[in-house]
XYZ file of N, CA and C in Angstrom:
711
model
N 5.095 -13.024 34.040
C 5.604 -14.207 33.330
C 6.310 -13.776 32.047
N 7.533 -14.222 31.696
C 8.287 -14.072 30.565
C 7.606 -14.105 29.454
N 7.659 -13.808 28.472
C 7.062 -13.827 26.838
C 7.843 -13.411 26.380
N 8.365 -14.704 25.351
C 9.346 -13.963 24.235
C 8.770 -12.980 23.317
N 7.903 -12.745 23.041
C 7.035 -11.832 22.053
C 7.003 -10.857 22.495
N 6.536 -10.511 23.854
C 6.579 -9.375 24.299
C 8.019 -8.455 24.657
N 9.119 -9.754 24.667
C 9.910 -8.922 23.890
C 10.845 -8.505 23.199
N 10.717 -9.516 21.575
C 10.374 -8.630 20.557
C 9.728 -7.909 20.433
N 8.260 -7.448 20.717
C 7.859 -6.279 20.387
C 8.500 -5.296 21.183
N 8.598 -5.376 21.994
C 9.463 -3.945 22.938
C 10.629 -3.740 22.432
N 11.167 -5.019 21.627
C 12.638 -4.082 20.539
C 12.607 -3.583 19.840
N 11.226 -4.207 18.695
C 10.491 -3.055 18.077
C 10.400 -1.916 18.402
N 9.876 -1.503 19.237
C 9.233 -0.102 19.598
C 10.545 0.840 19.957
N 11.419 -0.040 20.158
C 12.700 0.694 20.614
C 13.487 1.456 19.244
N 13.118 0.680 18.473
C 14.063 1.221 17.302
C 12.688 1.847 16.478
N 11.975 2.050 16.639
C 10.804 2.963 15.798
C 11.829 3.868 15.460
N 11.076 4.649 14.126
C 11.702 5.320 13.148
C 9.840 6.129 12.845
N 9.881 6.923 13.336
C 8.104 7.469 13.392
C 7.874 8.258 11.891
N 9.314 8.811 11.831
C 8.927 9.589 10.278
C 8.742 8.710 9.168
N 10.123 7.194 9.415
C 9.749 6.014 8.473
C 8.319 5.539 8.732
N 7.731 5.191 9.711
C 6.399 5.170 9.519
C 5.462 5.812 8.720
N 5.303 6.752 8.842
C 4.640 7.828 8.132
C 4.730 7.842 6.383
N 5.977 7.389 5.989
C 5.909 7.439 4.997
C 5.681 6.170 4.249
N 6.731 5.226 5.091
C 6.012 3.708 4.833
C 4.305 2.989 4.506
N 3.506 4.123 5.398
C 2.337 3.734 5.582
C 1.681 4.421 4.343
N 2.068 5.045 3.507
C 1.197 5.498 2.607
C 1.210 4.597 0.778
N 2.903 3.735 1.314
C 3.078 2.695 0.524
C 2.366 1.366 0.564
N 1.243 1.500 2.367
C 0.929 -0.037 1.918
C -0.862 0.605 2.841
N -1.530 1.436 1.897
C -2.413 2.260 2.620
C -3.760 1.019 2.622
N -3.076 -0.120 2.570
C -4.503 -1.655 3.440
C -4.163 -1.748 4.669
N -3.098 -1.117 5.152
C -2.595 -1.567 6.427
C -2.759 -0.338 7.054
N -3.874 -0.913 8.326
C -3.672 0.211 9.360
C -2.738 0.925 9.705
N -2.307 2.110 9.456
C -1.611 2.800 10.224
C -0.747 2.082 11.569
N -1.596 2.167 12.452
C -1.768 1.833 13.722
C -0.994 1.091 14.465
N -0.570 -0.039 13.372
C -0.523 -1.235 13.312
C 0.792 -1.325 12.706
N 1.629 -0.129 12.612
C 2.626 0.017 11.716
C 4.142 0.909 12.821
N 4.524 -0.140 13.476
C 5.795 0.459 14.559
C 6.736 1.305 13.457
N 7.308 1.063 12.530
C 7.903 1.748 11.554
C 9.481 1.694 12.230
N 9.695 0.133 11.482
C 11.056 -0.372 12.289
C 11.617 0.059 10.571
N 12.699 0.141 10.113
C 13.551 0.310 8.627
C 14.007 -1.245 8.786
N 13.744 -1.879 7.278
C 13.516 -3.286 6.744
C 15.470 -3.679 7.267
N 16.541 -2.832 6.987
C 17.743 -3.257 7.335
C 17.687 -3.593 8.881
N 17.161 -3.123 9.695
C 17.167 -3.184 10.854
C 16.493 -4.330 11.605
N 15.571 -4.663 10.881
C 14.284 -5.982 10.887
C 15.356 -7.031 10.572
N 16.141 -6.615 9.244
C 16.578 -8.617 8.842
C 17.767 -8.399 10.051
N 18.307 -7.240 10.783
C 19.415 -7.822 11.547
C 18.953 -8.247 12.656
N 18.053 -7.536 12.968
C 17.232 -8.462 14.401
C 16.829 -9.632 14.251
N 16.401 -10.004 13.347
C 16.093 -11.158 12.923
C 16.670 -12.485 13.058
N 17.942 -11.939 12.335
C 19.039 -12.630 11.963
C 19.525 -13.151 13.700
N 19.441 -11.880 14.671
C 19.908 -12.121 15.664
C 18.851 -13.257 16.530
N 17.482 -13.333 16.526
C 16.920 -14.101 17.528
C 16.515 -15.548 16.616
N 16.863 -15.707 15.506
C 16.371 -16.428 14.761
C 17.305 -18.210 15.270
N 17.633 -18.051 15.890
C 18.535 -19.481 17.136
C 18.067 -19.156 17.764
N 17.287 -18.337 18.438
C 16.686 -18.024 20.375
C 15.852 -19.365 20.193
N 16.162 -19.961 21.702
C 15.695 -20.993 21.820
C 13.980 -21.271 22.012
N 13.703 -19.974 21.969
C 12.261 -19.405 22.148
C 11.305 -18.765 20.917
N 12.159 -18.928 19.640
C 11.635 -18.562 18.231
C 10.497 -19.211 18.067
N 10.304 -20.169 18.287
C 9.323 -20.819 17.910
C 8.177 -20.620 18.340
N 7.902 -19.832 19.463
C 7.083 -19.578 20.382
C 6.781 -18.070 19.570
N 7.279 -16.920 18.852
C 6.943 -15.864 18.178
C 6.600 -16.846 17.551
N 6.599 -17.464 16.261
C 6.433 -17.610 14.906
C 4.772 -18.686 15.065
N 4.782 -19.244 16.556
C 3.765 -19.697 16.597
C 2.238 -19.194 16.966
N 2.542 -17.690 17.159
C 1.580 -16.912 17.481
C 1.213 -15.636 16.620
N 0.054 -16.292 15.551
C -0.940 -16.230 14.757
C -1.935 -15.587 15.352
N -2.478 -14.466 14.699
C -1.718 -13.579 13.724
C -1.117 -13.061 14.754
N 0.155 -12.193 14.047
C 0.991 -10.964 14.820
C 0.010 -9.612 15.125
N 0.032 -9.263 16.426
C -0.271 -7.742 16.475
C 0.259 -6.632 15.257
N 0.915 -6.899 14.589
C 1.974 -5.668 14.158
C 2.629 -5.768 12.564
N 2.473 -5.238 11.445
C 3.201 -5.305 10.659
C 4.426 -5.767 10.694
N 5.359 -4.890 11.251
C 6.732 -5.085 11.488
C 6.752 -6.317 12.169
N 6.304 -6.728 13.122
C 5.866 -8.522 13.591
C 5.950 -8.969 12.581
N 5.058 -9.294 11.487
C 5.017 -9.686 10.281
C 6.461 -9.737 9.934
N 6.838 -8.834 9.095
C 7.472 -8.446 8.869
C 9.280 -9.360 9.255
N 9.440 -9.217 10.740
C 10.521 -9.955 11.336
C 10.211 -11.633 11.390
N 8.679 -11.724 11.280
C 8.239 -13.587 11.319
C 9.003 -14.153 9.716
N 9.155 -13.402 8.466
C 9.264 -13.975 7.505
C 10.804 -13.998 7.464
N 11.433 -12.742 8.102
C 13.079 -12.940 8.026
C 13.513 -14.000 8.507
N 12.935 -14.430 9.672
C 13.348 -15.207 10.687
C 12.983 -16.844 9.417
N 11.859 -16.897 9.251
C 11.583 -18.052 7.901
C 12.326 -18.490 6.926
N 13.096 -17.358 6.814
C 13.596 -17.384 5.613
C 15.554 -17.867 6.049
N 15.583 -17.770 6.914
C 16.970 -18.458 7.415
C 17.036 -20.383 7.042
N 15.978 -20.526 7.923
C 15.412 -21.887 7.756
C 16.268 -22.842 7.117
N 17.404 -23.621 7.104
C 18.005 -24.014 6.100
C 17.281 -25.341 5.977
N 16.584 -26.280 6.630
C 15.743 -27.592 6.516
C 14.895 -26.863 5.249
N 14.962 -27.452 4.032
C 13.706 -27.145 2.832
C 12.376 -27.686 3.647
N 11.911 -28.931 3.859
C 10.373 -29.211 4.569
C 10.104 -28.336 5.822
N 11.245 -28.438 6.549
C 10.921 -27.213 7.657
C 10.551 -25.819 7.049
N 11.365 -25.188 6.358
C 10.882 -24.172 6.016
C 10.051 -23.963 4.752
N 9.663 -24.746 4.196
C 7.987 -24.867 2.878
C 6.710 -24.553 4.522
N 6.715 -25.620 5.262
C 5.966 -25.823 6.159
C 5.517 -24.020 6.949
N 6.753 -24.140 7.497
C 6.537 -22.557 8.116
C 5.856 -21.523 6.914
N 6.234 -21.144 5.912
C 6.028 -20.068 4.748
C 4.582 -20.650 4.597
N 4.295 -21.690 4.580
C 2.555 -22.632 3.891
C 1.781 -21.904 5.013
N 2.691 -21.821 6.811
C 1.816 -21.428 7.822
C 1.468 -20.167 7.747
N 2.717 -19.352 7.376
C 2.128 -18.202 7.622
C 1.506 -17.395 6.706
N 1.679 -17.803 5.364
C 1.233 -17.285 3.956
C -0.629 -16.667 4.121
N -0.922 -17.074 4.435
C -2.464 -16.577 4.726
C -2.667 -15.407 5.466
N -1.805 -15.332 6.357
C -2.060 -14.311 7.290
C -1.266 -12.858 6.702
N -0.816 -12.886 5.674
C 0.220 -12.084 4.775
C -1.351 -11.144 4.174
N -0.965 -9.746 4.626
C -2.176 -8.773 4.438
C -1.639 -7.096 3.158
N -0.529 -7.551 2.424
C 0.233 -6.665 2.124
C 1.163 -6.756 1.070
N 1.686 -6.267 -0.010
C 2.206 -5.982 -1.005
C 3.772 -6.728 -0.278
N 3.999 -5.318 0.184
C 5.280 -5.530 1.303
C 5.953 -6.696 2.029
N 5.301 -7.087 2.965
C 5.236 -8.559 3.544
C 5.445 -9.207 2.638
N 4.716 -9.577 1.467
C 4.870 -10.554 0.434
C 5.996 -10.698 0.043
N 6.347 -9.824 -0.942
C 7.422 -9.391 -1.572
C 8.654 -9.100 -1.137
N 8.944 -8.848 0.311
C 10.269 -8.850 0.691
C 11.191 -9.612 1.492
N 10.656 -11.231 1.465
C 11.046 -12.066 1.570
C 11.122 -13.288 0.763
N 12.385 -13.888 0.546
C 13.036 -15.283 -0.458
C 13.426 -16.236 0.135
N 12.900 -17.143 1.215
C 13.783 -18.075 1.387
C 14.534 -18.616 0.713
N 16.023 -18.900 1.992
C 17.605 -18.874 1.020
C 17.239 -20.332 0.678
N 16.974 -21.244 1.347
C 16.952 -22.291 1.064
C 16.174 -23.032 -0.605
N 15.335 -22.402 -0.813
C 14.322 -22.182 -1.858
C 15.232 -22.700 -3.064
N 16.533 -21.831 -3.224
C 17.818 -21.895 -4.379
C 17.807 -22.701 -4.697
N 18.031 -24.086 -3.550
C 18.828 -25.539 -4.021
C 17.826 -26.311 -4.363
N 16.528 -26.285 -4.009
C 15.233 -27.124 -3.952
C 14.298 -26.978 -5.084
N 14.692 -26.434 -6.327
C 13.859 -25.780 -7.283
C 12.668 -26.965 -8.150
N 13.463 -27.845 -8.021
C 12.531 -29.037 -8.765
C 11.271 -29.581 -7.968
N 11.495 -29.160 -6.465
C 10.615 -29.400 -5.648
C 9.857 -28.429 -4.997
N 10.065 -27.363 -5.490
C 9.335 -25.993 -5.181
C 8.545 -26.042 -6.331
N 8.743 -26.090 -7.595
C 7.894 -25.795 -8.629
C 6.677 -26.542 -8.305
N 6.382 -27.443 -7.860
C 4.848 -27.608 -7.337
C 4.200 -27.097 -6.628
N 4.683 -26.733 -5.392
C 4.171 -25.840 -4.922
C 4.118 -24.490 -5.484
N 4.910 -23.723 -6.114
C 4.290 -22.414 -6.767
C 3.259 -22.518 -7.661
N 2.884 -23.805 -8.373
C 1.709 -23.948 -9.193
C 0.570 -24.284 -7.759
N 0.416 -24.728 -6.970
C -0.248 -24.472 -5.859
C -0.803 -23.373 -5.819
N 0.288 -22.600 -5.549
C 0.279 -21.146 -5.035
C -0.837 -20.316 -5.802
N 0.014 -20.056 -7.028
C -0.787 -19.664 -8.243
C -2.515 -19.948 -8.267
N -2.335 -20.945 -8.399
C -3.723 -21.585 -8.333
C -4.592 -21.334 -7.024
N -4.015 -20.685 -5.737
C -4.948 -20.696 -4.676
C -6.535 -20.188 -4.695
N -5.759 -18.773 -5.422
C -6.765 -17.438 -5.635
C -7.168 -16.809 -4.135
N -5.814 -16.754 -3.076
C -5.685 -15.620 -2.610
C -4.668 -14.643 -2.837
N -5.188 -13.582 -2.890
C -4.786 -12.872 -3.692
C -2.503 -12.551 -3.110
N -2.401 -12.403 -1.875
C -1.138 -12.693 -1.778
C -0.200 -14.076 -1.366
N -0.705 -14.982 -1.855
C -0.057 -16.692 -2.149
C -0.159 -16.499 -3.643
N -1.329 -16.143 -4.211
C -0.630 -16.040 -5.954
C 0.456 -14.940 -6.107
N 0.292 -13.879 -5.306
C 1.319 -13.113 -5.419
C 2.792 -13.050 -5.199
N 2.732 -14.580 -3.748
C 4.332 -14.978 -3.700
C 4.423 -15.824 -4.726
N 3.564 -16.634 -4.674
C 3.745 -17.949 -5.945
C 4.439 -17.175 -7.705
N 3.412 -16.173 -8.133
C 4.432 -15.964 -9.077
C 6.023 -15.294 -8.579
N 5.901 -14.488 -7.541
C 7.703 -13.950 -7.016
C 8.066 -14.808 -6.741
N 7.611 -16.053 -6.682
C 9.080 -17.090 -6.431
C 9.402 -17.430 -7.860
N 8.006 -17.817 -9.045
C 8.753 -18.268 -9.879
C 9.355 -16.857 -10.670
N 9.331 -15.813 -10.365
C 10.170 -14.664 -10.692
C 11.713 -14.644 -10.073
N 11.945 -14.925 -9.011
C 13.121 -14.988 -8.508
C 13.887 -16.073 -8.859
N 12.932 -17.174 -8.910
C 13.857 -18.613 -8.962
C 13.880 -19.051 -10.157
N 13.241 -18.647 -11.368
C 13.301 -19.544 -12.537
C 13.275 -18.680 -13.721
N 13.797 -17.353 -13.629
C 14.384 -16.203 -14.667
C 15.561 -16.411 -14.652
N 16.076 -16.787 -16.074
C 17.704 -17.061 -16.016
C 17.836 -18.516 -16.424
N 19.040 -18.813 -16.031
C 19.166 -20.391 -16.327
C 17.891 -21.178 -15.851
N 17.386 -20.561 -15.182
C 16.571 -22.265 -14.554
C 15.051 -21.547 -15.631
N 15.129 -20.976 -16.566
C 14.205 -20.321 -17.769
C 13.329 -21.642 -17.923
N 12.044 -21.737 -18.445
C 11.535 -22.346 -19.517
C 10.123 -21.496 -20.085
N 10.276 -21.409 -21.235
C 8.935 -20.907 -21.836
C 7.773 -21.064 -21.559
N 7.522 -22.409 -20.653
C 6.605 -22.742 -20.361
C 5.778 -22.037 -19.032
N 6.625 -21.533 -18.529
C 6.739 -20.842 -17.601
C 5.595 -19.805 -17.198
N 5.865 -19.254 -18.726
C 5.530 -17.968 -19.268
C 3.780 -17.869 -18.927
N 3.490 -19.457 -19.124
C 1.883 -19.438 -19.466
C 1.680 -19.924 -18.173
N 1.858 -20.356 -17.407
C 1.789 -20.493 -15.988
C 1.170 -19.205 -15.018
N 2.240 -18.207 -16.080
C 1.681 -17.094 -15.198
C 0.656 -16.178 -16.077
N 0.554 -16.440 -16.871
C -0.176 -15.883 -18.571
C -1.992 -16.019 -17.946
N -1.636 -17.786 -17.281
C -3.294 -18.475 -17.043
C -3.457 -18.110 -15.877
N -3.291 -17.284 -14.911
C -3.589 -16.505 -13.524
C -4.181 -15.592 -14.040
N -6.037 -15.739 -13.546
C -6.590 -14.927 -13.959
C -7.250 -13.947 -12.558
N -7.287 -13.370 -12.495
C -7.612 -12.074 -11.481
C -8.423 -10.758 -11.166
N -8.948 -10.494 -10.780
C -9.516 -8.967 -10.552
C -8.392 -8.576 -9.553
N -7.617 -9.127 -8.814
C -6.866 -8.320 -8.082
C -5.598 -7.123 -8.264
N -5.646 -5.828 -7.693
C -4.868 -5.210 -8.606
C -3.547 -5.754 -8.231
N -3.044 -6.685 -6.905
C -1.629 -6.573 -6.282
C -1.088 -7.833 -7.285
N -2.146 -8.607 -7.649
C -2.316 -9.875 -8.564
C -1.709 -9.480 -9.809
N -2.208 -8.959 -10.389
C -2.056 -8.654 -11.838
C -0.606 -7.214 -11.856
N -0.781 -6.344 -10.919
C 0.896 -5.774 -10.756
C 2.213 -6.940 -10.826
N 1.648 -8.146 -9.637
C 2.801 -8.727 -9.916
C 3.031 -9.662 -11.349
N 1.980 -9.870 -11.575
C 1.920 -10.722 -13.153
C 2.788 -9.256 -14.202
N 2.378 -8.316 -14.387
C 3.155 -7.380 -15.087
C 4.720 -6.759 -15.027
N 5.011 -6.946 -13.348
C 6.487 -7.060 -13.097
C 7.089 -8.353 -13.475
N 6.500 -9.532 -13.098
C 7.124 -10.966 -13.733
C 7.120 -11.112 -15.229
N 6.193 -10.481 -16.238
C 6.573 -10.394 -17.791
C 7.412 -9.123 -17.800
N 7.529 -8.393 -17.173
C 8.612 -7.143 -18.069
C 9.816 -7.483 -17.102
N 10.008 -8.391 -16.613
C 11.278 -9.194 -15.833
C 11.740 -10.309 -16.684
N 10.734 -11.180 -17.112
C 11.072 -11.845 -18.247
C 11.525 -10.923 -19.907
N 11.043 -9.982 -20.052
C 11.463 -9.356 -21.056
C 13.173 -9.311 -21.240
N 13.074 -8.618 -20.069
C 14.574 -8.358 -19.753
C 15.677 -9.465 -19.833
N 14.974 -10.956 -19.872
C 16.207 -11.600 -19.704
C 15.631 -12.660 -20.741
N 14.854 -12.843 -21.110
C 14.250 -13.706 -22.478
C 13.199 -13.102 -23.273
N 13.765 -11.972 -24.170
C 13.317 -11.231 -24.892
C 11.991 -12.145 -25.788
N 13.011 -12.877 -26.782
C 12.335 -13.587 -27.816
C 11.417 -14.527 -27.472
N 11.079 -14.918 -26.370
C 10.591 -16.067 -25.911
C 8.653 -15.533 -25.124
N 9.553 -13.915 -24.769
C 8.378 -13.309 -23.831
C 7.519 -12.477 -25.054
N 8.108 -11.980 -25.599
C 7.291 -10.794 -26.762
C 5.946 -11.628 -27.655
N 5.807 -13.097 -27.621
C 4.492 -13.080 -28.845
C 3.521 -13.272 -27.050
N 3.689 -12.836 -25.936
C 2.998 -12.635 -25.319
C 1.784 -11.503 -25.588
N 2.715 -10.113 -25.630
C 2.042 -8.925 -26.123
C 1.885 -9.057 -27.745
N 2.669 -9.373 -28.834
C 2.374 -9.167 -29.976
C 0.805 -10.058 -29.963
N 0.739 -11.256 -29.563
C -0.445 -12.049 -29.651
C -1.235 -11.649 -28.694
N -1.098 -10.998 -27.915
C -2.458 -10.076 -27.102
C -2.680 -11.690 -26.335
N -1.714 -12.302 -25.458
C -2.422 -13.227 -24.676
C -2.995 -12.931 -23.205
N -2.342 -11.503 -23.057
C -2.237 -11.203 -21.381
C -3.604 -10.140 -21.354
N -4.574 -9.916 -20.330
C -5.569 -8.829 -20.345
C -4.698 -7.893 -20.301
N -5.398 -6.695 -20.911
C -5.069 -5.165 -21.614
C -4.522 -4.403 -20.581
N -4.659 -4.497 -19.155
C -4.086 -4.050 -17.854
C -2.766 -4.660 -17.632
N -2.654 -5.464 -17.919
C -1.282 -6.418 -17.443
C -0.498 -5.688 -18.863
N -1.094 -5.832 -20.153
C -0.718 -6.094 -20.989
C 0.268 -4.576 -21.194
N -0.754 -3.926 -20.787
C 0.399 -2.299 -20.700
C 1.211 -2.283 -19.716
N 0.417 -2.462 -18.498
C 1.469 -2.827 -17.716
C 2.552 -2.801 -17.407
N 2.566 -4.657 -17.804
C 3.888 -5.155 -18.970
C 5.350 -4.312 -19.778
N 4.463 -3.378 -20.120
C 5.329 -2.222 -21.273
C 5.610 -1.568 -20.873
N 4.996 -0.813 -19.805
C 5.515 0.254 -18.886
C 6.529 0.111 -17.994
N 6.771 -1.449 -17.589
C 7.732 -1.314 -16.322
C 8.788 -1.742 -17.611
N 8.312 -2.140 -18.328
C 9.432 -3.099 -19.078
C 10.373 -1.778 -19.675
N 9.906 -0.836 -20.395
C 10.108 0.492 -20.867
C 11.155 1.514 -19.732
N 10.588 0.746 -18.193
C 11.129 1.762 -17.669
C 12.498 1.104 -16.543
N 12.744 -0.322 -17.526
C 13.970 -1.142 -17.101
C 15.273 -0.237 -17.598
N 16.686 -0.417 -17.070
C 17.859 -0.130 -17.660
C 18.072 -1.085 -18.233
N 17.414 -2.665 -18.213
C 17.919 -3.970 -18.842
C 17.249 -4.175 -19.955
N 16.437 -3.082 -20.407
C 16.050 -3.298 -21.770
C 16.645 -2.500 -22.978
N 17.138 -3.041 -24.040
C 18.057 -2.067 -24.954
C 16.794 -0.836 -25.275
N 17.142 0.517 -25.938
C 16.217 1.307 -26.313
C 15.757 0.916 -27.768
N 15.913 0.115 -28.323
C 15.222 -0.532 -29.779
C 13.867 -1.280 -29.054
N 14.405 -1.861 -28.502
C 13.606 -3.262 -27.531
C 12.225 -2.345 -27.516
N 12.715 -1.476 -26.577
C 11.692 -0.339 -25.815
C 10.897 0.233 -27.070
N 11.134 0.304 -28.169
C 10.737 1.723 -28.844
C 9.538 -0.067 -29.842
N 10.411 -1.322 -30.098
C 8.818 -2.274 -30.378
C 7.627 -2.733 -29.200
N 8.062 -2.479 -27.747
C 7.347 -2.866 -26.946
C 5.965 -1.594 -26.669
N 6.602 -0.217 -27.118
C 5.612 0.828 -27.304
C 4.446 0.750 -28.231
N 5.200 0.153 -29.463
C 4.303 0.377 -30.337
C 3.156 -0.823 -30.472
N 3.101 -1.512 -29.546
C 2.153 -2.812 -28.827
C 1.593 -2.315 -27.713
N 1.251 -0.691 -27.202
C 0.310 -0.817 -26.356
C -0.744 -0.582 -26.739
N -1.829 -1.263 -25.856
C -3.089 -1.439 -25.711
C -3.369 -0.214 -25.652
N -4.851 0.512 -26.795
C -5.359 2.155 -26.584
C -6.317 1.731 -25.434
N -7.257 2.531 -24.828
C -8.251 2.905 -23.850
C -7.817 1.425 -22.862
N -6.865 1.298 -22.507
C -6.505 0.552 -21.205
C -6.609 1.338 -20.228
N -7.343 1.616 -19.116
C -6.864 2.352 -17.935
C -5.806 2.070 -17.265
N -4.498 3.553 -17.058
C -3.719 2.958 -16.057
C -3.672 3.216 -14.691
N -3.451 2.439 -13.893
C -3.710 3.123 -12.590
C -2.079 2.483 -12.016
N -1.787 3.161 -10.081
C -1.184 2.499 -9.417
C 0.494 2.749 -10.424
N 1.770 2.180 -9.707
C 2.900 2.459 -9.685
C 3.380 1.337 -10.037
């Protein structure tokens, strides 16, 4: 009997890349090995791109969970086409739970997301607020992607300030979203660290990626140093 799944996965396996595996897998070392076809992410959004009209999509995207990273992986490209905003909140709400990975998280934006911002911002305070650990983690990358820049507000800032966490993928992304804000609303982000509002992990963090932007002038860099936190442990990239 036909299964569209079965095959996609057999296109998968066709384009494996075994050495990209290998190295891929040590970038997301929660994820089984095993479990890791080691397709290259350009190759994923074009397949994607390609079955994402198959009249049979719906039938992958409805079968929870995927065997396979890279499954994963091609379920969110395919999401992220979506041009219906409720259609595609709905799909991302479905599959967001089953998201086991830094990766997965993070390398998908639905396009649609752009035009809908007044009506997304509730849901990323959702998000935020779940306290699993990768839905707070898209929840702040969306409001990192979608509301740095013109669509700015200060308020913003504490949104992601009041996400509190033991998680390390949690609090990485809270430290890329302030030294992202640095970069593009200097004055607005800094009595973050001068006032010590963020924990001492984030808070260096913070300084380190921010330090190790090209979008930060080297003055910028040389007051954001002299605000780190002593006996912070640093760990992780």
């Amino acid at each position: 009997m036909y299964h569209f799944t079965d095959e996609i996965r057999t296109r998968l396996f066709e384009m494996q890349d075994e050495a990209y595996r290998d190295f891929h897998a040590k970038l997301i070392p929660n994820v089984d090995k095993e479990t890791i076809i080691g397709v290259r992410v350009p190759e994923l959004r074009k397949y994607a791109k390609k079955i994402a009209a198959h009249s049979l999509v719906g039938e992958f995207l409805s079968e929870l969970p995927h065997r396979y990273y890279d499954e994963n992986n091609v379920h969110t490209f395919v999401v992220e086409q979506i041009r219906d905003y409720g259609e595609c909140l709905r799909e991302v709400e479905r599959f967001l739970p089953y998201i086991d990975n830094w990766a997965t998280c993070d390398m998908w934006a639905p396009k649609v997301f752009a035009k809908h911002k007044e009506e997304l911002l509730p849901k990323i305070k959702e998000w935020m607020a779940s306290g699993k650990t990768y839905t707070v983690r898209f929840g702040i990358g969306m409001l990192m992607r979608y509301y740095l820049g013109e669509n700015f507000r200060p308020e913003y800032l504490s949104l992601v300030a009041a996400v509190k966490s033991e998680e390390y993928y949690v609090n990485m992304m809270a430290a890329w979203y302030f030294a992202t804000a640095l970069a593009k609303h200097f004055d607005e982000t800094l009595p973050y660290l001068t006032e010590s509002r963020l924990p001492a992990w984030t808070h260096n963090k913070t300084i380190q990626k921010a330090c190790e932007s090209c979008r930060i002038a080297p003055d910028r860099k040389d007051i954001l140093r002299a605000l780190k936190c002593e006996g912070s442990e640093e760990e992780g990239n």
